[in-house]
Amino acid sequence: MVKTRKVLDGQRGLILAIFAASFFVNLLILTAPLYMLQLFSRVMSSGSIPTLVALTTGAAIALFFLFVFDTLRQRLVARLGTRIEARLGPNVLRGLIRARTPEEGLDGHPVRDLATLRGFVTSPVLIAMLDAPFALAFLVVIYLMHPILGLVATVGLLVLLGLGILSEAMGRGPTREADEAAEKANATVNEILRNNDIVKAMGKGPASIDRWKMQSFAALLFGTQATDRVATMASLAKAVRMALQIAVLCAGVVLVIRGHVSPGVMIAGSILLARAAAPVEQSIAGWKGLMQARGAVKRLNTLLARVSDGDPPMELPEPAGHLSVENATVILPGIQNPLLFDVSFALEPGQSVGIIGPSGAGKTTLARALVGLVDLARGHVRLDGAALTDWPEDQLGRYVGYLPQRVELFEGTIAENIAMMDPYARPSDIVAAAKLAEVHDLILKRPGGYNAPVGPMGSYLSAGQRQRIGLARAFFGERRLIVLDEPNANLDPEGEEALARAVERVTRRGAVVVIVTHRMNILRRVSHVALMKDGQLHRFGPSRDILNEVLGAMGAQGADPAKVAQLRRPGSDAPRAAISGGKG
């Protein structure tokens, strides 16, 4: 049975303990008003010093336990915040990893949501909200002292409650707008940093800053508006609470003058009312934090819905490498036409295919679908007859190698990047993958060799070096399916020849290799070619036959015969000549 995760799953016991501690804290807060009541009604009327000593001793013991339970509650709340972050952190990251599109929180916003939630849980606002329900109990005690005092307290608390509701209504819209504007501003900063070289080289720094300033100004404007409204309500609530205490004292004085209550009742009622009103007032002041935490919980629950508690798929036998694609169709929300439509083909172990086609043909989408990065609206991608969704993720990852269009490395050493930061990877396997990608000698020539740092996102390496190390990473381990998206985009002729030899070696070992490319040289080294157009597979077959068809079509369309003859020569490496294209 599949169970959807929630933010507070597994925290019920700790939350109950916090409520129990809050109960005893609020019960022991009655010590001061009860002591005051007994002091006026017993000690001052009788003049008994032993009674005073007994009452004071009892009050001291009660205050000690108040200290104990309040400390316990504070520590339990701190533990709740820590447990929420510690337990949800891996699931949040797992949900981010399973995100299918960059829009699904890949900027790390859910991690910030987790920090926001923990900050709220450990803040005084939560404590005030825990104490707020006990205001009713204090109100009952005030009624027991005298109904008129209870009536005054009731009116005042209802006014405070109304101010709280009004504060939430007034601050909800601006807070939401401020959060959305802040997200856009943060996304703009990330874009500027990712494209820093282009921004700097083309002199677009001022324009980029102006763009960010507009978005940031909107966030500041709405944030200030929300803060002003909440602050106004908080100040008004403070004034109402003080006026309420004055009203209770005034009513108490009248009742004392008329002999209905003792002075102790008047003072005790004022203390109880202050205690009942304080949590409501603090909750109004912290309403903005509550709304931010509520938004964070909503977004985290949406993210955690991707992470189910169902039983993981059963581990399957080691695959031989039979790849079959059956009617694969990909449809993204908000896009009318399918990115892929009814694509079907099959490859046996040891075979390879080059995927060609014009820009927007669906080549990259197909490559991502082959490694399970894109959900299929219809159809299946199968490895040894089992759909990719039927494989345990960890097991499937051991047999699938992937090189994306944009190669980004982790901040670490070359060896760590080849092994995908696996601390248990064997050095012999790392070296074997590097030799297979023919990057071993290149690595040894660098100071530090395999232990050389690559820098943030591989910035210490050239684009071609990053691509070749990414290729070694795709070959690392016992891969049965290797998908390479534009693996030769940044390679020189020597690097491309090394890539072709590496592909031939891994296919001789029985792996299936899928290459998205526009280079004729690498296409001649694969066993099959797939021609994509408008998200559909137009042609699939032996590479020699498909390439001859493409070149024949070029000749029939009046292409330069000399260029066609050049492309037919085995050593030709004219990029993008036979295939109009780009990154699809």
XYZ file of N, CA, C and O in Angstrom, residues 159-341:
732
model
N -12.288 40.888 21.005
C -11.714 41.966 20.199
C -10.321 41.574 19.708
O -9.975 41.783 18.539
N -9.504 40.997 20.598
C -8.163 40.549 20.203
C -8.232 39.468 19.131
O -7.448 39.461 18.172
N -9.183 38.537 19.287
C -9.341 37.486 18.287
C -9.737 38.082 16.940
O -9.226 37.673 15.883
N -10.643 39.072 16.970
C -11.023 39.729 15.719
C -9.852 40.423 15.065
O -9.702 40.398 13.831
N -8.997 41.054 15.865
C -7.801 41.686 15.326
C -6.866 40.652 14.688
O -6.237 40.919 13.658
N -6.797 39.461 15.296
C -5.968 38.406 14.718
C -6.484 37.952 13.353
O -5.706 37.783 12.405
N -7.805 37.768 13.268
C -8.395 37.364 11.989
C -8.203 38.459 10.938
O -7.867 38.185 9.781
N -8.400 39.714 11.363
C -8.218 40.836 10.434
C -6.766 40.946 9.982
O -6.486 41.222 8.808
N -5.832 40.693 10.895
C -4.407 40.741 10.545
C -4.064 39.678 9.510
O -3.328 39.940 8.547
N -4.626 38.491 9.686
C -4.367 37.416 8.715
C -4.926 37.770 7.350
O -4.278 37.576 6.324
N -6.140 38.323 7.330
C -6.774 38.672 6.060
C -6.022 39.796 5.364
O -5.852 39.782 4.136
N -5.554 40.781 6.120
C -4.853 41.911 5.526
C -3.444 41.557 5.065
O -2.932 42.135 4.106
N -2.818 40.614 5.739
C -1.432 40.286 5.400
C -1.266 39.143 4.432
O -0.179 38.955 3.875
N -2.339 38.361 4.203
C -2.215 37.167 3.365
C -1.801 37.512 1.939
O -0.846 36.956 1.386
N -2.519 38.445 1.312
C -2.233 38.792 -0.079
C -0.843 39.366 -0.283
O -0.065 38.861 -1.108
N -0.470 40.437 0.446
C 0.878 40.982 0.271
C 1.991 39.984 0.567
O 3.025 39.990 -0.103
N 1.793 39.117 1.557
C 2.822 38.121 1.869
C 3.002 37.147 0.715
O 4.132 36.800 0.342
N 1.892 36.700 0.130
C 1.975 35.796 -1.013
C 2.667 36.473 -2.196
O 3.546 35.883 -2.843
N 2.280 37.711 -2.466
C 2.911 38.442 -3.563
C 4.397 38.653 -3.298
O 5.226 38.556 -4.213
N 4.752 38.958 -2.059
C 6.164 39.164 -1.715
C 6.967 37.889 -1.899
O 8.094 37.916 -2.421
N 6.393 36.755 -1.496
C 7.097 35.481 -1.661
C 7.311 35.156 -3.135
O 8.396 34.704 -3.536
N 6.284 35.359 -3.941
C 6.412 35.069 -5.369
C 7.439 35.985 -6.037
O 8.260 35.538 -6.846
N 7.409 37.278 -5.676
C 8.389 38.210 -6.248
C 9.801 37.871 -5.787
O 10.760 37.974 -6.566
N 9.952 37.452 -4.539
C 11.276 37.074 -4.030
C 11.806 35.840 -4.756
O 13.003 35.746 -5.055
N 10.911 34.890 -5.056
C 11.328 33.702 -5.810
C 11.832 34.094 -7.194
O 12.858 33.589 -7.669
N 11.118 35.005 -7.867
C 11.553 35.447 -9.190
C 12.890 36.167 -9.108
O 13.767 35.979 -9.961
N 13.060 36.993 -8.081
C 14.323 37.712 -7.925
C 15.470 36.743 -7.669
O 16.567 36.887 -8.237
N 15.244 35.739 -6.832
C 16.287 34.742 -6.571
C 16.614 33.942 -7.824
O 17.777 33.622 -8.099
N 15.575 33.606 -8.602
C 15.811 32.879 -9.851
C 16.633 33.722 -10.822
O 17.506 33.213 -11.531
N 16.372 35.028 -10.851
C 17.144 35.921 -11.720
C 18.602 35.965 -11.298
O 19.512 35.955 -12.142
N 18.847 36.017 -9.997
C 20.231 35.998 -9.498
C 20.930 34.719 -9.932
O 22.089 34.739 -10.385
N 20.240 33.583 -9.804
C 20.838 32.305 -10.217
C 21.147 32.300 -11.712
O 22.198 31.800 -12.141
N 20.241 32.851 -12.519
C 20.486 32.924 -13.963
C 21.691 33.800 -14.273
O 22.530 33.460 -15.121
N 21.790 34.934 -13.598
C 22.928 35.832 -13.832
C 24.240 35.146 -13.477
O 25.233 35.235 -14.209
N 24.257 34.437 -12.351
C 25.482 33.762 -11.934
C 25.838 32.619 -12.870
O 27.015 32.388 -13.160
N 24.813 31.895 -13.347
C 25.097 30.787 -14.268
C 25.651 31.289 -15.594
O 26.449 30.624 -16.246
N 25.203 32.469 -16.006
C 25.635 33.040 -17.288
C 26.552 34.241 -17.079
O 26.544 35.187 -17.866
N 27.337 34.170 -16.015
C 28.168 35.306 -15.648
C 29.141 35.691 -16.757
O 29.365 36.881 -17.017
N 29.722 34.704 -17.438
C 30.691 35.011 -18.499
C 30.039 35.801 -19.630
O 30.602 36.773 -20.136
N 28.848 35.375 -20.032
C 28.153 36.068 -21.113
C 27.762 37.476 -20.677
O 27.923 38.450 -21.421
N 27.247 37.598 -19.467
C 26.824 38.907 -18.959
C 27.997 39.871 -18.924
O 27.892 41.039 -19.338
N 29.148 39.371 -18.431
C 30.315 40.239 -18.310
C 30.896 40.577 -19.677
O 31.220 41.739 -19.966
N 31.041 39.564 -20.548
C 31.683 39.783 -21.843
C 30.868 40.714 -22.735
O 31.432 41.503 -23.498
N 29.550 40.635 -22.651
C 28.702 41.426 -23.541
C 28.179 42.694 -22.874
O 27.289 43.366 -23.395
N 28.757 43.015 -21.700
C 28.416 44.271 -21.059
C 26.986 44.399 -20.605
O 26.426 45.496 -20.573
N 26.361 43.271 -20.228
C 24.957 43.303 -19.818
C 24.792 43.274 -18.295
O 23.695 42.992 -17.798
N 25.878 43.587 -17.590
C 25.776 43.629 -16.141
C 24.764 44.643 -15.646
O 23.866 44.309 -14.856
N 24.836 45.913 -16.109
C 23.833 46.903 -15.656
C 22.407 46.516 -16.004
O 21.493 46.690 -15.189
N 22.210 45.970 -17.215
C 20.852 45.568 -17.604
C 20.348 44.430 -16.733
O 19.174 44.405 -16.335
N 21.234 43.484 -16.423
C 20.842 42.357 -15.567
C 20.526 42.834 -14.162
O 19.563 42.369 -13.531
N 21.331 43.779 -13.682
C 21.082 44.311 -12.340
C 19.757 45.066 -12.306
O 18.986 44.962 -11.335
N 19.476 45.825 -13.365
C 18.199 46.546 -13.419
C 17.016 45.583 -13.425
O 15.986 45.839 -12.774
N 17.167 44.489 -14.149
C 16.097 43.476 -14.171
C 15.873 42.905 -12.779
O 14.729 42.765 -12.325
N 16.982 42.607 -12.092
C 16.855 42.075 -10.730
C 16.263 43.126 -9.795
O 15.449 42.799 -8.928
N 16.664 44.393 -9.967
C 16.174 45.447 -9.094
C 14.658 45.586 -9.195
O 13.979 45.814 -8.184
N 14.114 45.467 -10.413
C 12.667 45.569 -10.571
C 11.952 44.461 -9.820
O 10.945 44.693 -9.131
N 12.474 43.226 -9.957
C 11.845 42.094 -9.269
C 12.056 42.199 -7.758
O 11.146 41.915 -6.973
N 13.257 42.597 -7.352
C 13.542 42.738 -5.931
C 12.710 43.869 -5.325
O 12.238 43.760 -4.186
N 12.516 44.960 -6.094
C 11.700 46.064 -5.598
C 10.264 45.615 -5.339
O 9.647 46.013 -4.352
N 9.748 44.781 -6.233
C 8.388 44.261 -6.026
C 8.316 43.439 -4.746
O 7.356 43.555 -3.964
N 9.340 42.611 -4.509
C 9.367 41.809 -3.283
C 9.450 42.713 -2.056
O 8.759 42.486 -1.046
N 10.297 43.753 -2.128
C 10.422 44.680 -1.003
C 9.124 45.449 -0.780
O 8.707 45.670 0.367
N 8.487 45.854 -1.872
C 7.259 46.631 -1.764
C 6.153 45.826 -1.084
O 5.535 46.283 -0.105
N 5.920 44.613 -1.601
C 4.872 43.777 -1.007
C 5.256 43.333 0.405
O 4.399 43.242 1.291
N 6.538 43.042 0.624
C 6.980 42.638 1.955
C 6.796 43.751 2.966
O 6.353 43.516 4.101
N 7.141 44.975 2.564
C 6.946 46.125 3.454
C 5.467 46.349 3.742
O 5.076 46.656 4.876
N 4.654 46.173 2.703
C 3.210 46.334 2.891
C 2.677 45.311 3.890
O 1.888 45.659 4.797
N 3.095 44.060 3.731
C 2.650 43.019 4.658
C 3.149 43.297 6.071
O 2.401 43.165 7.055
N 4.412 43.701 6.192
C 4.976 43.989 7.511
C 4.256 45.157 8.175
O 3.958 45.124 9.379
N 3.980 46.202 7.391
C 3.286 47.365 7.956
C 1.907 46.987 8.477
O 1.494 47.431 9.559
N 1.194 46.183 7.703
C -0.164 45.816 8.125
C -0.139 44.966 9.392
O -0.923 45.191 10.328
N 0.765 43.983 9.405
C 0.859 43.125 10.584
C 1.336 43.928 11.788
O 0.838 43.753 12.918
N 2.311 44.836 11.572
C 2.813 45.653 12.680
C 1.715 46.554 13.234
O 1.614 46.759 14.455
N 0.884 47.103 12.352
C -0.228 47.945 12.808
C -1.186 47.147 13.673
O -1.620 47.598 14.740
N -1.522 45.952 13.220
C -2.425 45.113 14.000
C -1.793 44.692 15.325
O -2.474 44.627 16.359
N -0.467 44.425 15.307
C 0.213 44.034 16.542
C 0.214 45.187 17.543
O -0.009 44.987 18.749
N 0.475 46.402 17.075
C 0.463 47.561 17.969
C -0.941 47.807 18.522
O -1.123 48.117 19.708
N -1.928 47.653 17.641
C -3.312 47.826 18.090
C -3.682 46.767 19.117
O -4.374 47.058 20.117
N -3.217 45.541 18.896
C -3.497 44.470 19.852
C -2.849 44.752 21.206
O -3.437 44.481 22.263
N -1.626 45.314 21.196
C -0.962 45.657 22.453
C -1.755 46.725 23.204
O -1.959 46.634 24.425
N -2.230 47.738 22.457
C -3.025 48.789 23.095
C -4.332 48.232 23.648
O -4.764 48.595 24.756
N -4.973 47.352 22.896
C -6.233 46.757 23.350
C -6.000 45.909 24.590
O -6.796 45.940 25.544
N -4.889 45.163 24.611
C -4.603 44.325 25.777
C -4.387 45.181 27.030
O -4.894 44.868 28.110
N -3.662 46.294 26.901
C -3.446 47.170 28.057
C -4.746 47.838 28.485
O -5.031 47.974 29.684
N -5.556 48.251 27.493
C -6.853 48.841 27.822
C -7.750 47.831 28.528
O -8.526 48.172 29.443
N -7.623 46.561 28.114
C -8.427 45.499 28.725
C -8.042 45.306 30.189
O -8.910 45.134 31.056
N -6.732 45.351 30.476
C -6.301 45.221 31.864
C -6.820 46.389 32.704
O -7.248 46.204 33.859
N -6.768 47.595 32.119
C -7.293 48.759 32.845
C -8.782 48.597 33.115
O -9.293 48.908 34.202
N -9.506 48.066 32.105
C -10.950 47.878 32.266
C -11.253 46.880 33.374
O -12.190 47.082 34.183
N -10.470 45.792 33.440
C -10.684 44.796 34.489
C -10.381 45.387 35.857
O -11.113 45.160 36.837
N -9.301 46.161 35.953
C -8.979 46.798 37.229
C -10.057 47.792 37.636
O -10.448 47.884 38.822
N -10.547 48.527 36.641
C -11.619 49.502 36.934
C -12.869 48.793 37.443
O -13.475 49.194 38.451
N -13.269 47.723 36.744
C -14.444 46.964 37.182
C -14.197 46.333 38.546
O -15.099 46.273 39.405
N -12.953 45.884 38.776
C -12.627 45.278 40.061
C -12.710 46.268 41.203
O -13.180 45.928 42.307
N -12.240 47.503 40.951
C -12.311 48.523 42.003
C -13.763 48.794 42.377
O -14.116 48.915 43.571
N -14.629 48.892 41.376
C -16.045 49.124 41.652
C -16.621 47.983 42.488
O -17.375 48.214 43.467
N -16.264 46.749 42.118
C -16.774 45.590 42.870
C -16.215 45.556 44.287
O -16.920 45.159 45.239
N -14.943 45.972 44.466
C -14.363 46.009 45.820
C -15.053 47.069 46.662
O -15.368 46.849 47.844
N -15.306 48.257 46.067
C -15.973 49.335 46.800
C -17.358 48.899 47.260
O -17.798 49.209 48.380
N -18.037 48.141 46.399
C -19.387 47.699 46.752
C -19.374 46.432 47.606
O -20.441 45.925 47.973
N -18.195 45.909 47.865
C -18.091 44.759 48.755
C -18.393 43.429 48.114
O -18.612 42.440 48.818
N -18.406 43.357 46.792
C -18.714 42.091 46.116
C -17.493 41.167 46.044
O -17.648 39.941 46.007
N -16.292 41.723 45.969
C -15.082 40.906 45.902
C -14.020 41.532 46.769
O -14.124 42.712 47.173
N -12.977 40.768 47.048
C -11.849 41.284 47.823
C -10.823 41.902 46.888
O -10.824 41.639 45.679
N -9.913 42.723 47.393
C -8.859 43.289 46.535
C -8.004 42.214 45.858
O -7.501 42.413 44.753
N -7.881 41.078 46.549
C -7.093 39.982 45.953
C -7.707 39.470 44.664
O -7.003 39.128 43.706
N -9.055 39.416 44.624
C -9.742 38.960 43.411
C -9.480 39.934 42.270
O -9.253 39.534 41.119
N -9.501 41.219 42.572
C -9.260 42.229 41.545
C -7.866 42.074 40.939
O -7.701 42.060 39.710
N -6.858 41.920 41.780
C -5.475 41.807 41.289
C -5.272 40.471 40.580
O -4.652 40.393 39.509
N -5.823 39.402 41.145
C -5.678 38.078 40.522
C -6.351 38.054 39.160
O -5.823 37.481 38.189
N -7.524 38.693 39.056
C -8.204 38.739 37.760
C -7.393 39.480 36.723
O -7.345 39.089 35.546
N -6.743 40.582 37.144
C -5.895 41.333 36.206
C -4.721 40.490 35.719
O -4.376 40.503 34.534
N -4.110 39.725 36.635
C -2.979 38.867 36.249
C -3.430 37.773 35.289
O -2.778 37.494 34.271
N -4.564 37.149 35.597
C -5.068 36.085 34.729
C -5.414 36.611 33.341
O -5.148 35.973 32.324
N -6.012 37.786 33.300
C -6.374 38.360 32.006
C -5.126 38.669 31.182
O -5.092 38.445 29.971
N -4.092 39.202 31.841
C -2.850 39.487 31.129
C -2.265 38.201 30.541
O -1.761 38.175 29.404
N -2.351 37.122 31.326
C -1.828 35.847 30.845
C -2.672 35.298 29.699
O -2.145 34.725 28.736
N -3.992 35.473 29.769
C -4.871 34.968 28.711
C -4.700 35.757 27.426
O -4.786 35.206 26.321
N -4.449 37.077 27.544
C -4.359 37.922 26.354
C -2.985 37.896 25.712
O -2.860 38.134 24.501
N -1.934 37.609 26.487
C -0.559 37.669 25.953
C -0.328 36.730 24.768
O 0.244 37.155 23.755
N -0.753 35.445 24.828
C -0.524 34.576 23.665
C -1.235 35.061 22.411
O -0.694 34.938 21.305
N -2.452 35.606 22.574
C -3.186 36.114 21.415
C -2.436 37.283 20.799
O -2.274 37.387 19.575
N -1.936 38.180 21.649
C -1.188 39.333 21.164
C 0.093 38.895 20.454
O 0.430 39.403 19.374
N 0.828 37.945 21.032
C 2.066 37.465 20.417
C 1.790 36.750 19.099
O 2.590 36.843 18.155
N 0.672 36.045 19.036
C 0.327 35.355 17.784
C 0.061 36.355 16.673
O 0.440 36.123 15.518
N -0.582 37.467 17.001
C -0.835 38.496 15.986
C 0.488 39.081 15.505
O 0.702 39.293 14.305
N 1.424 39.342 16.441
C 2.721 39.913 16.070
C 3.519 38.946 15.191
O 4.281 39.372 14.322
N 3.341 37.651 15.416
C 4.087 36.666 14.633
C 3.293 36.050 13.500
O 3.654 34.972 13.008
N 2.212 36.736 13.087
C 1.331 36.164 12.068
C 2.041 35.990 10.734
O 1.789 35.034 10.003
N 2.946 36.918 10.403
C 3.671 36.807 9.140
C 4.509 35.530 9.106
O 4.526 34.811 8.111
N 5.172 35.232 10.226
C 5.942 33.991 10.296
C 5.064 32.767 10.168
O 5.451 31.771 9.549
N 3.853 32.844 10.764
C 2.909 31.729 10.647
C 2.504 31.511 9.198
O 2.446 30.378 8.720
N 2.225 32.603 8.469
C 1.815 32.473 7.074
C 2.954 31.920 6.220
O 2.738 31.106 5.316
N 4.181 32.349 6.489
C 5.324 31.815 5.751
C 5.504 30.329 6.037
O 5.774 29.545 5.119
N 5.338 29.954 7.297
C 5.467 28.530 7.644
C 4.357 27.709 7.012
O 4.583 26.583 6.555
N 3.147 28.271 6.973
C 2.028 27.557 6.349
C 2.287 27.340 4.863
O 2.031 26.263 4.326
N 2.809 28.369 4.177
C 3.167 28.210 2.766
C 4.258 27.180 2.576
O 4.225 26.390 1.627
N 5.242 27.172 3.488
C 6.330 26.194 3.390
C 5.797 24.773 3.558
O 6.201 23.856 2.830
N 4.875 24.578 4.514
C 4.294 23.247 4.729
C 3.529 22.792 3.495
O 3.624 21.630 3.075
N 2.788 23.688 2.884
C 2.010 23.339 1.691
C 2.929 22.907 0.556
O 2.695 21.886 -0.103
N 3.996 23.680 0.325
C 4.919 23.328 -0.756
C 5.668 22.035 -0.450
O 5.893 21.201 -1.341
N 6.055 21.843 0.811
C 6.777 20.619 1.172
C 5.882 19.389 1.037
O 6.340 18.334 0.586
N 4.618 19.512 1.425
C 3.698 18.381 1.266
C 3.521 18.024 -0.208
O 3.422 16.844 -0.563
N 3.474 19.050 -1.077
C 3.376 18.786 -2.511
C 4.614 18.047 -3.005
O 4.524 17.100 -3.789
N 5.774 18.474 -2.529
C 7.020 17.821 -2.934
C 7.100 16.401 -2.396
O 7.473 15.466 -3.112
N 6.709 16.219 -1.133
C 6.806 14.898 -0.509
C 5.818 13.913 -1.106
O 5.960 12.706 -0.909
N 4.806 14.422 -1.817
C 3.861 13.517 -2.469
C 4.566 12.652 -3.508
O 4.075 11.579 -3.869
N 5.728 13.124 -4.006
C 6.483 12.315 -4.959
C 7.185 11.140 -4.287
O 7.599 10.208 -4.944
N 7.343 11.249 -2.958
C 8.093 10.225 -2.237
C 7.106 9.372 -1.470
O 6.562 9.795 -0.456
N 6.831 8.194 -1.937
C 5.837 7.324 -1.309
C 6.514 6.374 -0.347
O 7.711 6.099 -0.431
N 5.725 5.874 0.594
C 6.206 4.869 1.537
C 5.849 3.453 1.099
O 5.880 2.522 1.893
N 5.491 3.295 -0.154
C 5.164 1.960 -0.639
C 6.395 1.078 -0.722
O 7.540 1.543 -0.676
N 6.176 -0.204 -0.839
C 7.294 -1.130 -0.954
C 8.071 -0.851 -2.238
O 7.478 -0.666 -3.310
N 9.403 -0.794 -2.165
C 10.190 -0.545 -3.379
C 10.070 -1.734 -4.327
O 9.774 -2.862 -3.907
N 10.287 -1.494 -5.632
C 10.229 -2.617 -6.578
C 11.251 -3.700 -6.221
O 12.314 -3.417 -5.657
N 10.894 -4.924 -6.548
C 11.797 -6.037 -6.278
C 13.041 -5.919 -7.157
O 12.970 -5.536 -8.318
N 14.186 -6.234 -6.590
C 15.422 -6.191 -7.363
C 15.386 -7.281 -8.434
O 15.002 -8.424 -8.174
N 15.766 -6.896 -9.638
C 15.703 -7.792 -10.792
C 17.085 -8.343 -11.117
O 18.106 -7.797 -10.668
N 17.147 -9.412 -11.906
C 18.462 -9.949 -12.289
C 19.263 -8.926 -13.086
O 18.708 -8.024 -13.717
N 20.563 -9.075 -13.060
C 21.435 -8.168 -13.810
C 21.060 -8.201 -15.280
O 20.955 -9.270 -15.884
N 20.823 -7.025 -15.885
C 20.353 -7.011 -17.279
C 21.471 -7.362 -18.263
O 22.644 -7.066 -18.025
N 21.058 -7.946 -19.372
C 22.012 -8.213 -20.449
C 22.159 -6.997 -21.342
O 23.196 -6.797 -21.979
N 21.117 -6.157 -21.414
C 21.205 -4.936 -22.204
C 20.222 -4.858 -23.351
O 20.406 -4.029 -24.246
N 19.173 -5.672 -23.339
C 18.162 -5.593 -24.397
C 17.315 -4.342 -24.168
O 16.607 -4.229 -23.166
N 17.351 -3.400 -25.103
C 16.602 -2.156 -24.985
C 15.451 -2.153 -25.974
O 15.643 -2.410 -27.164
N 14.267 -1.868 -25.476
C 13.110 -1.748 -26.370
C 12.297 -0.528 -25.966
O 12.058 -0.287 -24.786
N 11.907 0.238 -26.968
C 11.074 1.421 -26.765
C 9.752 1.151 -27.463
O 9.714 0.863 -28.660
N 8.655 1.227 -26.693
C 7.344 0.852 -27.213
C 6.391 2.039 -27.144
O 5.980 2.457 -26.067
N 6.086 2.615 -28.292
C 5.078 3.688 -28.401
C 5.316 4.818 -27.389
O 4.375 5.353 -26.795
N 6.570 5.182 -27.202
C 6.906 6.207 -26.212
C 6.320 7.553 -26.622
O 6.576 8.058 -27.712
N 5.547 8.151 -25.715
C 4.909 9.445 -25.955
C 5.141 10.316 -24.730
O 4.888 9.889 -23.603
N 5.602 11.536 -24.968
C 5.877 12.476 -23.885
C 5.070 13.745 -24.128
O 5.169 14.352 -25.203
N 4.275 14.120 -23.123
C 3.483 15.349 -23.186
C 3.757 16.132 -21.908
O 3.586 15.605 -20.810
N 4.182 17.378 -22.062
C 4.441 18.216 -20.900
C 3.278 19.172 -20.684
O 2.668 19.653 -21.643
N 2.955 19.472 -19.409
C 1.873 20.431 -19.137
C 2.171 21.788 -19.766
O 3.289 22.289 -19.708
N 1.155 22.365 -20.351
C 1.300 23.684 -20.944
C 1.810 23.686 -22.371
O 1.903 24.735 -23.001
N 2.184 22.517 -22.892
C 2.670 22.409 -24.275
C 1.652 21.597 -25.059
O 1.338 20.455 -24.707
N 1.149 22.170 -26.127
C 0.048 21.544 -26.854
C 0.489 20.290 -27.589
O -0.156 19.242 -27.491
N 1.589 20.370 -28.333
C 2.032 19.228 -29.123
C 2.939 18.324 -28.297
O 3.753 18.803 -27.506
N 2.844 17.004 -28.477
C 3.726 16.085 -27.761
C 5.185 16.319 -28.143
O 5.508 16.584 -29.303
N 6.064 16.224 -27.172
C 7.499 16.299 -27.464
C 7.970 15.022 -28.142
O 8.897 15.047 -28.957
N 7.370 13.913 -27.765
C 7.600 12.621 -28.433
C 6.249 11.999 -28.719
O 5.332 12.102 -27.904
N 6.141 11.326 -29.868
C 4.858 10.702 -30.196
C 5.095 9.342 -30.839
O 5.676 9.224 -31.921
